[in-house]
Amino acid sequence: MRTFEISFWDRDDPSLSAMLDERVDMLAGLRVPNFAAGANLKMTAPMDELNRWRKNRKHPLGITASVAAALRWALESDGLFASLFDGRDNLLVPDNPSIGVGVDAGNAARIMVVSGEEYSDPLDLADKIEASKRDIPTITPVPFSPGSKEKASNFAKRKRWAKMVKQELQERFDYLLPPLQKRRFDTWASQRGHIQLHNLGTHGVQEFKGLLRRPWVSMLWVLEKDEIVSPGDSGEFVSSPVLPLILVYAQELIPVDRACTFLSKVVEALTDPKCLEDRR
Amino acid sequence: MTPLKKIPPSIGADRLAGWTDKRMLYIHGFQHYMWYPNCCVQKNIELTEADILRKEMNREDPDPGSRVTFNHIINKAVANALRHHILFNSKRTWRDTYLVYPHIDIANVVDVEGMATQIVIPDADKLTLRQVAQLSHRLVSTRRVTLRHRMSRLDNIFQTLPLFNKLAWAFPFVNRVLRDYSHKGAIEHLESRPGSFLVTNPGTLGVQDCKAMLFFGFRMGCLRVMAIEQKAQIVDGKLGFKKVLPTGLDYDQRICDAPAAARLLNEIQRNLEDPRRYCAGPVDEPEIGSDEGGA
Amino acid sequence: MNFLQRVTKNSKRIMRMKPAAMVPSASVRKLLPAGKWSEGKAMERLARLCNAVLDNLGDQQVLGAAYDGHKALKFAKNPAVWVGPDGGKTWRRFSAPLEYLQLEAMLTASPTGLGDVRDQGLEILDLSELEICDWKGGLVSPQVARIVLLAPSWRPSASGDPEKYFGLVLDFDQRLMDAKTAVAFMDVLANSLLEETYA
């Protein structure tokens, strides 16, 4: 007789299901109909001037906060990138877009939303992000080791099953009624912002490829600082620090050149951060 | 940089008919539930230590059947890192269920006669580096024989039964029915160990970067190794170059976010940059959760 | 042309953007050494690239193919390419090798800058002037492939001296090709650009 070595965890495992439950909304949003054909554009911004500027300020800024300010500044010239789909294929462009900043919290990233209504000035927004960065409670990751393999009780299993079914039915039902669908999509903006900014530089990530889903139209990712060697003015090769940025945008909606213009606007603000102050 | 080679185009007009026939199996085999939200994080890893270890081991045992290559060190490093991130050693099934495998089986994509295929190194975390090398050499040469046989059989079918490719759409369904309703099919499906994590090396083709849906949602992660790159840097005012290996981790966004994936990638990097400490020797048996002895 | 006009123009493409039309696309990037082909204006460079692609499409007909209806492939007798300079602001179709002056004339012919409505055929997108150093794009049926030229960077050549390299990306349908086939096409393309002279 053959022996079987099939033992595995499924979502009824208590520790795994706790993690998955946290992501239930995420899972629902990541179904195929919600995917957008997201294209990724990468550009680098020189950091010399940026470093000098952000450290010499009265309240020094971190990289994330500086990029958030530049992003807010670029959104003033093109608000399309912060628009949201309302769930019925209509595109809504907000006057004062909120920016969601991704914060690492164990297994799932938490989004800190800075309201665009309250902080409409890029520098105010940056100061707010810098100030509240440390207030986000970090959650210790769920420990996964072979030792945590335990069986869930039948009651817990049934309870979880009922919860999942309820959520799934609710979602299907919402889709039929425009007001409910609209309400559901409205919550996205307050929970995750009109446009999201994530900084992966703290994890040492040097290249990234992201995806996009409705209702968002674009996302900005910041990677680890890089050194670029290029010929200088006198013909000598010089090394200069650059900040790689990746813009993920809805390719079916936004033309490539418009995305390039937007990303170069962010890069422009980071190259010469004085322009953020000049506008005051 | 590698000099450019003249490679003859692989799909000429004369071979086009046969090519699309075979590819129709893939086109129909791709179902929409296989879409998954994939993201990838990537890092440049230094290979100096791994190179020294590889040369040393090959000097000890120059037998071509047990030669250690970078691929083997990478496989071993991934297997070791997965022991601490077992969430990535899992599989997604229907109804948002995830199965975490009890074994770490590393699948490798190898190119055999123009056709991509996979070999599986079972329990790679419990093997020594030398054993991994020997096993994968043996598996590749075996696969070369069996795949040639299978491909020639498929060619024969296409030639003798011209209607065969018209029925290509039915194959995925037939497979599922066989698995669900035939006892033998079910046992074979349960018994098969298809590899819990995928390692692929498009760098051998000189690819600088590759972004693709590499595992169609059935695995949680995949490591991509690209061509070794020379990174320019200025040391003491002089231009110099350092060799780095761009390594990307593709992951399923449904189960985790970028930071968790970056942590696994960081651990793989740690293993690869100090291979003598982490990869060379055998790994102790885990204390809990040993699955042996079941009957 | 304002955004509304563009969206209206692309409405067919947006409507086609259903899950069933999304193609599982992969991108591979390779380095393309600068040389004689890259001298001169950006338009000149693009014209040489297009000519090289058209020259080699005969051997790689899969790249010039398009999906016809549900999962059936259609091959064009005279493969054509769609060219988008300036980051795809305008798109033009052409199926015979052209000189760059002709190409430039074609691209600036339309006073509205609307260009043609993209349909079947291989897309060639030029992002080199926009300083974009990486790209990954999705494909929507009936597209099968797309070629993107990226901004140049400095890297060591075989002799050890620093040399300028452009990035070349090929987005392709994963069901139709393996990475190896795609890379083979890029190598052929690079060789013909470096070895042969295009007007």
PDB file of N, CA and C in Angstrom, chain B residues 1 3-13 16 19-20 23-24 26-28 30-32 35 111 114-116 202 205-214 216 229-232 239 241, chain C residues 19-20 22-31 33 59-62 67 71 73 75 134-136 155-156 158 160 162 165 174-181 183-184 187-188 190-191 194-195:
ATOM      1  N   MET B   1      29.285  42.963 -21.018  1.00  0.00           N
ATOM      2  CA  MET B   1      28.066  42.503 -21.699  1.00  0.00           C
ATOM      3  C   MET B   1      28.401  41.341 -22.642  1.00  0.00           C
ATOM      4  N   PRO B   3      28.567  39.382 -25.989  1.00  0.00           N
ATOM      5  CA  PRO B   3      28.468  39.797 -27.394  1.00  0.00           C
ATOM      6  C   PRO B   3      27.239  39.173 -28.047  1.00  0.00           C
ATOM      7  N   LEU B   4      26.706  39.855 -29.017  1.00  0.00           N
ATOM      8  CA  LEU B   4      25.485  39.364 -29.672  1.00  0.00           C
ATOM      9  C   LEU B   4      25.806  38.167 -30.550  1.00  0.00           C
ATOM     10  N   LYS B   5      24.938  37.189 -30.501  1.00  0.00           N
ATOM     11  CA  LYS B   5      25.133  36.011 -31.333  1.00  0.00           C
ATOM     12  C   LYS B   5      24.063  35.997 -32.416  1.00  0.00           C
ATOM     13  N   LYS B   6      24.398  35.397 -33.508  1.00  0.00           N
ATOM     14  CA  LYS B   6      23.403  35.262 -34.571  1.00  0.00           C
ATOM     15  C   LYS B   6      22.567  34.024 -34.266  1.00  0.00           C
ATOM     16  N   ILE B   7      21.330  34.230 -33.904  1.00  0.00           N
ATOM     17  CA  ILE B   7      20.462  33.097 -33.598  1.00  0.00           C
ATOM     18  C   ILE B   7      19.435  32.997 -34.709  1.00  0.00           C
ATOM     19  N   PRO B   8      19.323  31.846 -35.334  1.00  0.00           N
ATOM     20  CA  PRO B   8      18.328  31.755 -36.414  1.00  0.00           C
ATOM     21  C   PRO B   8      16.917  31.893 -35.851  1.00  0.00           C
ATOM     22  N   PRO B   9      16.038  32.561 -36.558  1.00  0.00           N
ATOM     23  CA  PRO B   9      14.666  32.698 -36.070  1.00  0.00           C
ATOM     24  C   PRO B   9      14.030  31.337 -35.917  1.00  0.00           C
ATOM     25  N   SER B  10      13.288  31.176 -34.840  1.00  0.00           N
ATOM     26  CA  SER B  10      12.802  29.825 -34.548  1.00  0.00           C
ATOM     27  C   SER B  10      11.459  29.521 -35.200  1.00  0.00           C
ATOM     28  N   ILE B  11      10.706  30.554 -35.557  1.00  0.00           N
ATOM     29  CA  ILE B  11       9.420  30.261 -36.189  1.00  0.00           C
ATOM     30  C   ILE B  11       9.446  30.807 -37.601  1.00  0.00           C
ATOM     31  N   GLY B  12       9.932  30.059 -38.517  1.00  0.00           N
ATOM     32  CA  GLY B  12       9.898  30.472 -39.918  1.00  0.00           C
ATOM     33  C   GLY B  12       8.521  30.245 -40.492  1.00  0.00           C
ATOM     34  N   ALA B  13       8.302  30.785 -41.687  1.00  0.00           N
ATOM     35  CA  ALA B  13       6.991  30.639 -42.298  1.00  0.00           C
ATOM     36  C   ALA B  13       6.652  29.172 -42.533  1.00  0.00           C
ATOM     37  N   LEU B  16       5.360  27.494 -39.345  1.00  0.00           N
ATOM     38  CA  LEU B  16       4.328  28.230 -38.627  1.00  0.00           C
ATOM     39  C   LEU B  16       3.109  27.366 -38.308  1.00  0.00           C
ATOM     40  N   TRP B  19       3.710  24.997 -35.495  1.00  0.00           N
ATOM     41  CA  TRP B  19       3.906  25.769 -34.267  1.00  0.00           C
ATOM     42  C   TRP B  19       2.578  26.189 -33.655  1.00  0.00           C
ATOM     43  N   THR B  20       1.710  26.796 -34.477  1.00  0.00           N
ATOM     44  CA  THR B  20       0.447  27.282 -33.921  1.00  0.00           C
ATOM     45  C   THR B  20      -0.435  26.121 -33.486  1.00  0.00           C
ATOM     46  N   ARG B  23       0.726  25.310 -30.110  1.00  0.00           N
ATOM     47  CA  ARG B  23       0.452  26.414 -29.192  1.00  0.00           C
ATOM     48  C   ARG B  23      -1.038  26.560 -28.881  1.00  0.00           C
ATOM     49  N   MET B  24      -1.889  26.023 -29.765  1.00  0.00           N
ATOM     50  CA  MET B  24      -3.333  26.082 -29.501  1.00  0.00           C
ATOM     51  C   MET B  24      -3.667  25.365 -28.195  1.00  0.00           C
ATOM     52  N   TYR B  26      -1.905  25.466 -25.559  1.00  0.00           N
ATOM     53  CA  TYR B  26      -1.666  26.452 -24.494  1.00  0.00           C
ATOM     54  C   TYR B  26      -2.795  27.478 -24.476  1.00  0.00           C
ATOM     55  N   ILE B  27      -3.187  27.950 -25.674  1.00  0.00           N
ATOM     56  CA  ILE B  27      -4.182  29.023 -25.741  1.00  0.00           C
ATOM     57  C   ILE B  27      -5.496  28.542 -25.141  1.00  0.00           C
ATOM     58  N   HIS B  28      -5.881  27.317 -25.463  1.00  0.00           N
ATOM     59  CA  HIS B  28      -7.127  26.807 -24.891  1.00  0.00           C
ATOM     60  C   HIS B  28      -6.939  26.356 -23.454  1.00  0.00           C
ATOM     61  N   PHE B  30      -5.378  27.899 -21.273  1.00  0.00           N
ATOM     62  CA  PHE B  30      -5.389  29.049 -20.380  1.00  0.00           C
ATOM     63  C   PHE B  30      -6.818  29.442 -20.069  1.00  0.00           C
ATOM     64  N   GLN B  31      -7.215  29.272 -18.835  1.00  0.00           N
ATOM     65  CA  GLN B  31      -8.575  29.620 -18.429  1.00  0.00           C
ATOM     66  C   GLN B  31      -8.544  30.915 -17.635  1.00  0.00           C
ATOM     67  N   HIS B  32      -9.672  31.573 -17.565  1.00  0.00           N
ATOM     68  CA  HIS B  32      -9.634  32.882 -16.933  1.00  0.00           C
ATOM     69  C   HIS B  32      -9.510  32.839 -15.424  1.00  0.00           C
ATOM     70  N   TRP B  35      -5.997  33.774 -14.024  1.00  0.00           N
ATOM     71  CA  TRP B  35      -5.478  35.121 -13.805  1.00  0.00           C
ATOM     72  C   TRP B  35      -5.217  35.317 -12.330  1.00  0.00           C
ATOM     73  N   ASP B 111      15.218  24.487 -20.300  1.00  0.00           N
ATOM     74  CA  ASP B 111      14.870  24.536 -21.704  1.00  0.00           C
ATOM     75  C   ASP B 111      15.455  23.307 -22.380  1.00  0.00           C
ATOM     76  N   GLY B 114      14.196  23.604 -27.175  1.00  0.00           N
ATOM     77  CA  GLY B 114      13.257  24.649 -27.577  1.00  0.00           C
ATOM     78  C   GLY B 114      11.912  24.577 -26.885  1.00  0.00           C
ATOM     79  N   MET B 115      11.764  23.686 -25.932  1.00  0.00           N
ATOM     80  CA  MET B 115      10.488  23.581 -25.237  1.00  0.00           C
ATOM     81  C   MET B 115      10.758  23.763 -23.738  1.00  0.00           C
ATOM     82  N   ALA B 116      10.063  24.697 -23.109  1.00  0.00           N
ATOM     83  CA  ALA B 116      10.286  24.906 -21.684  1.00  0.00           C
ATOM     84  C   ALA B 116       9.611  23.790 -20.904  1.00  0.00           C
ATOM     85  N   PRO B 202      15.850  33.069 -16.786  1.00  0.00           N
ATOM     86  CA  PRO B 202      15.903  33.583 -18.161  1.00  0.00           C
ATOM     87  C   PRO B 202      17.217  34.295 -18.454  1.00  0.00           C
ATOM     88  N   LEU B 205      19.479  33.305 -21.273  1.00  0.00           N
ATOM     89  CA  LEU B 205      19.199  33.784 -22.627  1.00  0.00           C
ATOM     90  C   LEU B 205      19.695  35.217 -22.799  1.00  0.00           C
ATOM     91  N   GLY B 206      20.308  35.776 -21.760  1.00  0.00           N
ATOM     92  CA  GLY B 206      20.794  37.147 -21.855  1.00  0.00           C
ATOM     93  C   GLY B 206      19.726  38.173 -21.540  1.00  0.00           C
ATOM     94  N   VAL B 207      18.637  37.747 -20.906  1.00  0.00           N
ATOM     95  CA  VAL B 207      17.550  38.679 -20.617  1.00  0.00           C
ATOM     96  C   VAL B 207      17.920  39.566 -19.424  1.00  0.00           C
ATOM     97  N   GLN B 208      17.776  40.877 -19.595  1.00  0.00           N
ATOM     98  CA  GLN B 208      18.098  41.812 -18.528  1.00  0.00           C
ATOM     99  C   GLN B 208      16.947  41.949 -17.544  1.00  0.00           C
ATOM    100  N   ASP B 209      15.738  41.777 -18.030  1.00  0.00           N
ATOM    101  CA  ASP B 209      14.584  41.938 -17.168  1.00  0.00           C
ATOM    102  C   ASP B 209      13.431  41.160 -17.778  1.00  0.00           C
ATOM    103  N   CYS B 210      12.629  40.559 -16.942  1.00  0.00           N
ATOM    104  CA  CYS B 210      11.527  39.763 -17.467  1.00  0.00           C
ATOM    105  C   CYS B 210      10.342  39.926 -16.533  1.00  0.00           C
ATOM    106  N   LYS B 211       9.228  40.313 -17.080  1.00  0.00           N
ATOM    107  CA  LYS B 211       8.030  40.475 -16.258  1.00  0.00           C
ATOM    108  C   LYS B 211       6.927  39.669 -16.911  1.00  0.00           C
ATOM    109  N   ALA B 212       6.429  38.683 -16.197  1.00  0.00           N
ATOM    110  CA  ALA B 212       5.460  37.802 -16.825  1.00  0.00           C
ATOM    111  C   ALA B 212       4.616  37.136 -15.761  1.00  0.00           C
ATOM    112  N   MET B 213       3.514  36.533 -16.204  1.00  0.00           N
ATOM    113  CA  MET B 213       2.738  35.692 -15.288  1.00  0.00           C
ATOM    114  C   MET B 213       3.392  34.328 -15.344  1.00  0.00           C
ATOM    115  N   LEU B 214       4.189  34.028 -14.331  1.00  0.00           N
ATOM    116  CA  LEU B 214       5.049  32.864 -14.467  1.00  0.00           C
ATOM    117  C   LEU B 214       4.445  31.598 -13.903  1.00  0.00           C
ATOM    118  N   PHE B 216       0.794  31.261 -13.074  1.00  0.00           N
ATOM    119  CA  PHE B 216      -0.646  31.173 -13.268  1.00  0.00           C
ATOM    120  C   PHE B 216      -1.435  30.865 -12.013  1.00  0.00           C
ATOM    121  N   GLU B 229      24.831  41.319 -14.297  1.00  0.00           N
ATOM    122  CA  GLU B 229      24.989  42.667 -14.823  1.00  0.00           C
ATOM    123  C   GLU B 229      26.245  43.297 -14.234  1.00  0.00           C
ATOM    124  N   GLN B 230      26.843  44.165 -15.007  1.00  0.00           N
ATOM    125  CA  GLN B 230      28.010  44.903 -14.523  1.00  0.00           C
ATOM    126  C   GLN B 230      27.530  46.272 -14.105  1.00  0.00           C
ATOM    127  N   LYS B 231      27.620  46.526 -12.827  1.00  0.00           N
ATOM    128  CA  LYS B 231      27.120  47.811 -12.344  1.00  0.00           C
ATOM    129  C   LYS B 231      28.270  48.794 -12.201  1.00  0.00           C
ATOM    130  N   ALA B 232      28.115  49.954 -12.850  1.00  0.00           N
ATOM    131  CA  ALA B 232      29.181  50.950 -12.808  1.00  0.00           C
ATOM    132  C   ALA B 232      29.209  51.620 -11.444  1.00  0.00           C
ATOM    133  N   LEU B 239      36.525  54.918 -12.383  1.00  0.00           N
ATOM    134  CA  LEU B 239      35.351  54.165 -12.821  1.00  0.00           C
ATOM    135  C   LEU B 239      35.625  52.671 -12.711  1.00  0.00           C
ATOM    136  N   PHE B 241      33.631  48.514 -12.239  1.00  0.00           N
ATOM    137  CA  PHE B 241      32.384  47.789 -12.428  1.00  0.00           C
ATOM    138  C   PHE B 241      32.299  46.645 -11.434  1.00  0.00           C
TER     139      PHE B 241
ATOM    140  N   PRO C  19     -12.246  41.245 -19.178  1.00  0.00           N
ATOM    141  CA  PRO C  19     -11.341  40.176 -18.767  1.00  0.00           C
ATOM    142  C   PRO C  19     -11.077  39.183 -19.890  1.00  0.00           C
ATOM    143  N   ALA C  20     -12.107  38.897 -20.681  1.00  0.00           N
ATOM    144  CA  ALA C  20     -11.930  37.896 -21.719  1.00  0.00           C
ATOM    145  C   ALA C  20     -10.944  38.363 -22.784  1.00  0.00           C
ATOM    146  N   MET C  22      -8.276  40.301 -22.121  1.00  0.00           N
ATOM    147  CA  MET C  22      -6.933  40.525 -21.612  1.00  0.00           C
ATOM    148  C   MET C  22      -6.038  39.352 -21.969  1.00  0.00           C
ATOM    149  N   VAL C  23      -4.873  39.682 -22.441  1.00  0.00           N
ATOM    150  CA  VAL C  23      -3.933  38.666 -22.883  1.00  0.00           C
ATOM    151  C   VAL C  23      -2.904  38.469 -21.766  1.00  0.00           C
ATOM    152  N   PRO C  24      -2.597  37.244 -21.389  1.00  0.00           N
ATOM    153  CA  PRO C  24      -1.539  37.062 -20.392  1.00  0.00           C
ATOM    154  C   PRO C  24      -0.202  37.474 -20.998  1.00  0.00           C
ATOM    155  N   SER C  25       0.216  38.686 -20.688  1.00  0.00           N
ATOM    156  CA  SER C  25       1.372  39.211 -21.410  1.00  0.00           C
ATOM    157  C   SER C  25       2.628  39.157 -20.563  1.00  0.00           C
ATOM    158  N   ALA C  26       3.740  38.966 -21.233  1.00  0.00           N
ATOM    159  CA  ALA C  26       5.039  38.940 -20.571  1.00  0.00           C
ATOM    160  C   ALA C  26       5.923  39.971 -21.253  1.00  0.00           C
ATOM    161  N   SER C  27       6.894  40.502 -20.523  1.00  0.00           N
ATOM    162  CA  SER C  27       7.836  41.439 -21.118  1.00  0.00           C
ATOM    163  C   SER C  27       9.245  40.944 -20.878  1.00  0.00           C
ATOM    164  N   VAL C  28      10.063  40.995 -21.901  1.00  0.00           N
ATOM    165  CA  VAL C  28      11.492  40.744 -21.686  1.00  0.00           C
ATOM    166  C   VAL C  28      12.259  41.978 -22.138  1.00  0.00           C
ATOM    167  N   ARG C  29      13.289  42.315 -21.380  1.00  0.00           N
ATOM    168  CA  ARG C  29      14.079  43.485 -21.729  1.00  0.00           C
ATOM    169  C   ARG C  29      15.505  43.052 -22.018  1.00  0.00           C
ATOM    170  N   LYS C  30      16.058  43.587 -23.089  1.00  0.00           N
ATOM    171  CA  LYS C  30      17.464  43.326 -23.407  1.00  0.00           C
ATOM    172  C   LYS C  30      18.157  44.637 -23.678  1.00  0.00           C
ATOM    173  N   LEU C  31      19.470  44.576 -23.680  1.00  0.00           N
ATOM    174  CA  LEU C  31      20.242  45.785 -23.975  1.00  0.00           C
ATOM    175  C   LEU C  31      20.588  45.807 -25.452  1.00  0.00           C
ATOM    176  N   PRO C  33      23.129  47.730 -27.983  1.00  0.00           N
ATOM    177  CA  PRO C  33      24.244  48.676 -28.018  1.00  0.00           C
ATOM    178  C   PRO C  33      23.961  49.802 -29.013  1.00  0.00           C
ATOM    179  N   ASP C  59      10.140  36.409 -41.045  1.00  0.00           N
ATOM    180  CA  ASP C  59      10.572  35.158 -40.426  1.00  0.00           C
ATOM    181  C   ASP C  59       9.841  34.888 -39.122  1.00  0.00           C
ATOM    182  N   GLN C  60       9.270  35.909 -38.550  1.00  0.00           N
ATOM    183  CA  GLN C  60       8.607  35.755 -37.259  1.00  0.00           C
ATOM    184  C   GLN C  60       7.158  36.201 -37.393  1.00  0.00           C
ATOM    185  N   GLN C  61       6.407  35.455 -38.172  1.00  0.00           N
ATOM    186  CA  GLN C  61       5.071  35.940 -38.493  1.00  0.00           C
ATOM    187  C   GLN C  61       4.138  35.981 -37.303  1.00  0.00           C
ATOM    188  N   VAL C  62       4.471  35.211 -36.273  1.00  0.00           N
ATOM    189  CA  VAL C  62       3.587  35.184 -35.110  1.00  0.00           C
ATOM    190  C   VAL C  62       3.466  36.585 -34.500  1.00  0.00           C
ATOM    191  N   TYR C  67      -5.405  38.326 -32.987  1.00  0.00           N
ATOM    192  CA  TYR C  67      -6.506  37.419 -32.657  1.00  0.00           C
ATOM    193  C   TYR C  67      -7.724  37.815 -33.453  1.00  0.00           C
ATOM    194  N   LYS C  71     -10.056  33.441 -29.754  1.00  0.00           N
ATOM    195  CA  LYS C  71      -8.883  32.581 -29.648  1.00  0.00           C
ATOM    196  C   LYS C  71      -8.393  31.979 -30.960  1.00  0.00           C
ATOM    197  N   LEU C  73      -6.165  32.637 -34.447  1.00  0.00           N
ATOM    198  CA  LEU C  73      -5.133  33.580 -34.891  1.00  0.00           C
ATOM    199  C   LEU C  73      -5.281  33.873 -36.375  1.00  0.00           C
ATOM    200  N   PHE C  75      -3.196  35.642 -39.664  1.00  0.00           N
ATOM    201  CA  PHE C  75      -1.896  36.142 -40.114  1.00  0.00           C
ATOM    202  C   PHE C  75      -2.087  37.063 -41.306  1.00  0.00           C
ATOM    203  N   ASP C 134      12.307  51.947 -17.822  1.00  0.00           N
ATOM    204  CA  ASP C 134      11.747  50.605 -17.727  1.00  0.00           C
ATOM    205  C   ASP C 134      10.285  50.657 -18.118  1.00  0.00           C
ATOM    206  N   TRP C 135       9.797  49.565 -18.624  1.00  0.00           N
ATOM    207  CA  TRP C 135       8.418  49.536 -19.098  1.00  0.00           C
ATOM    208  C   TRP C 135       7.866  48.134 -18.953  1.00  0.00           C
ATOM    209  N   LYS C 136       6.605  48.066 -18.541  1.00  0.00           N
ATOM    210  CA  LYS C 136       5.869  46.799 -18.633  1.00  0.00           C
ATOM    211  C   LYS C 136       4.451  47.142 -18.999  1.00  0.00           C
ATOM    212  N   ARG C 155      27.011  51.409 -19.788  1.00  0.00           N
ATOM    213  CA  ARG C 155      27.415  50.121 -19.240  1.00  0.00           C
ATOM    214  C   ARG C 155      28.737  49.695 -19.878  1.00  0.00           C
ATOM    215  N   PRO C 156      29.440  48.748 -19.241  1.00  0.00           N
ATOM    216  CA  PRO C 156      30.708  48.336 -19.849  1.00  0.00           C
ATOM    217  C   PRO C 156      30.471  47.477 -21.087  1.00  0.00           C
ATOM    218  N   ALA C 158      32.201  44.806 -24.169  1.00  0.00           N
ATOM    219  CA  ALA C 158      33.024  43.606 -24.090  1.00  0.00           C
ATOM    220  C   ALA C 158      34.479  43.968 -23.843  1.00  0.00           C
ATOM    221  N   GLY C 160      35.516  46.440 -22.061  1.00  0.00           N
ATOM    222  CA  GLY C 160      35.691  47.004 -20.735  1.00  0.00           C
ATOM    223  C   GLY C 160      35.438  48.498 -20.670  1.00  0.00           C
ATOM    224  N   PRO C 162      33.291  51.948 -21.044  1.00  0.00           N
ATOM    225  CA  PRO C 162      31.864  52.240 -20.955  1.00  0.00           C
ATOM    226  C   PRO C 162      31.270  52.547 -22.329  1.00  0.00           C
ATOM    227  N   TYR C 165      24.045  52.025 -24.072  1.00  0.00           N
ATOM    228  CA  TYR C 165      23.129  50.957 -24.456  1.00  0.00           C
ATOM    229  C   TYR C 165      21.691  51.449 -24.344  1.00  0.00           C
ATOM    230  N   GLN C 174       1.998  35.282 -23.702  1.00  0.00           N
ATOM    231  CA  GLN C 174       2.698  34.144 -23.139  1.00  0.00           C
ATOM    232  C   GLN C 174       2.185  32.806 -23.653  1.00  0.00           C
ATOM    233  N   ARG C 175       0.937  32.793 -24.078  1.00  0.00           N
ATOM    234  CA  ARG C 175       0.393  31.528 -24.556  1.00  0.00           C
ATOM    235  C   ARG C 175       0.999  31.160 -25.904  1.00  0.00           C
ATOM    236  N   LEU C 176       1.449  32.193 -26.619  1.00  0.00           N
ATOM    237  CA  LEU C 176       1.860  31.991 -27.995  1.00  0.00           C
ATOM    238  C   LEU C 176       3.350  31.707 -28.131  1.00  0.00           C
ATOM    239  N   MET C 177       4.115  32.223 -27.184  1.00  0.00           N
ATOM    240  CA  MET C 177       5.573  32.113 -27.318  1.00  0.00           C
ATOM    241  C   MET C 177       6.193  31.848 -25.956  1.00  0.00           C
ATOM    242  N   ASP C 178       7.359  31.204 -25.986  1.00  0.00           N
ATOM    243  CA  ASP C 178       8.186  31.130 -24.790  1.00  0.00           C
ATOM    244  C   ASP C 178       9.137  32.316 -24.807  1.00  0.00           C
ATOM    245  N   ALA C 179       9.753  32.542 -23.667  1.00  0.00           N
ATOM    246  CA  ALA C 179      10.712  33.650 -23.599  1.00  0.00           C
ATOM    247  C   ALA C 179      11.833  33.441 -24.612  1.00  0.00           C
ATOM    248  N   LYS C 180      12.162  32.176 -24.847  1.00  0.00           N
ATOM    249  CA  LYS C 180      13.284  31.892 -25.736  1.00  0.00           C
ATOM    250  C   LYS C 180      13.004  32.399 -27.150  1.00  0.00           C
ATOM    251  N   THR C 181      11.789  32.171 -27.619  1.00  0.00           N
ATOM    252  CA  THR C 181      11.421  32.621 -28.956  1.00  0.00           C
ATOM    253  C   THR C 181      11.476  34.140 -29.042  1.00  0.00           C
ATOM    254  N   VAL C 183      13.224  36.151 -27.179  1.00  0.00           N
ATOM    255  CA  VAL C 183      14.601  36.616 -27.102  1.00  0.00           C
ATOM    256  C   VAL C 183      15.311  36.401 -28.436  1.00  0.00           C
ATOM    257  N   ALA C 184      14.994  35.282 -29.094  1.00  0.00           N
ATOM    258  CA  ALA C 184      15.612  35.014 -30.399  1.00  0.00           C
ATOM    259  C   ALA C 184      15.263  36.119 -31.385  1.00  0.00           C
ATOM    260  N   ASP C 187      17.266  39.189 -30.610  1.00  0.00           N
ATOM    261  CA  ASP C 187      18.662  39.060 -31.045  1.00  0.00           C
ATOM    262  C   ASP C 187      18.793  39.295 -32.539  1.00  0.00           C
ATOM    263  N   VAL C 188      17.855  38.715 -33.289  1.00  0.00           N
ATOM    264  CA  VAL C 188      17.876  38.898 -34.739  1.00  0.00           C
ATOM    265  C   VAL C 188      17.728  40.379 -35.070  1.00  0.00           C
ATOM    266  N   ALA C 190      18.444  42.968 -33.142  1.00  0.00           N
ATOM    267  CA  ALA C 190      19.636  43.716 -32.741  1.00  0.00           C
ATOM    268  C   ALA C 190      20.754  43.520 -33.751  1.00  0.00           C
ATOM    269  N   ASN C 191      20.904  42.258 -34.207  1.00  0.00           N
ATOM    270  CA  ASN C 191      21.963  41.984 -35.178  1.00  0.00           C
ATOM    271  C   ASN C 191      21.757  42.744 -36.468  1.00  0.00           C
ATOM    272  N   LEU C 194      22.592  46.356 -36.035  1.00  0.00           N
ATOM    273  CA  LEU C 194      24.015  46.673 -35.870  1.00  0.00           C
ATOM    274  C   LEU C 194      24.819  46.393 -37.129  1.00  0.00           C
ATOM    275  N   GLU C 195      24.389  45.368 -37.858  1.00  0.00           N
ATOM    276  CA  GLU C 195      25.211  44.951 -38.987  1.00  0.00           C
ATOM    277  C   GLU C 195      24.802  45.614 -40.291  1.00  0.00           C
TER     278      GLU C 195
END
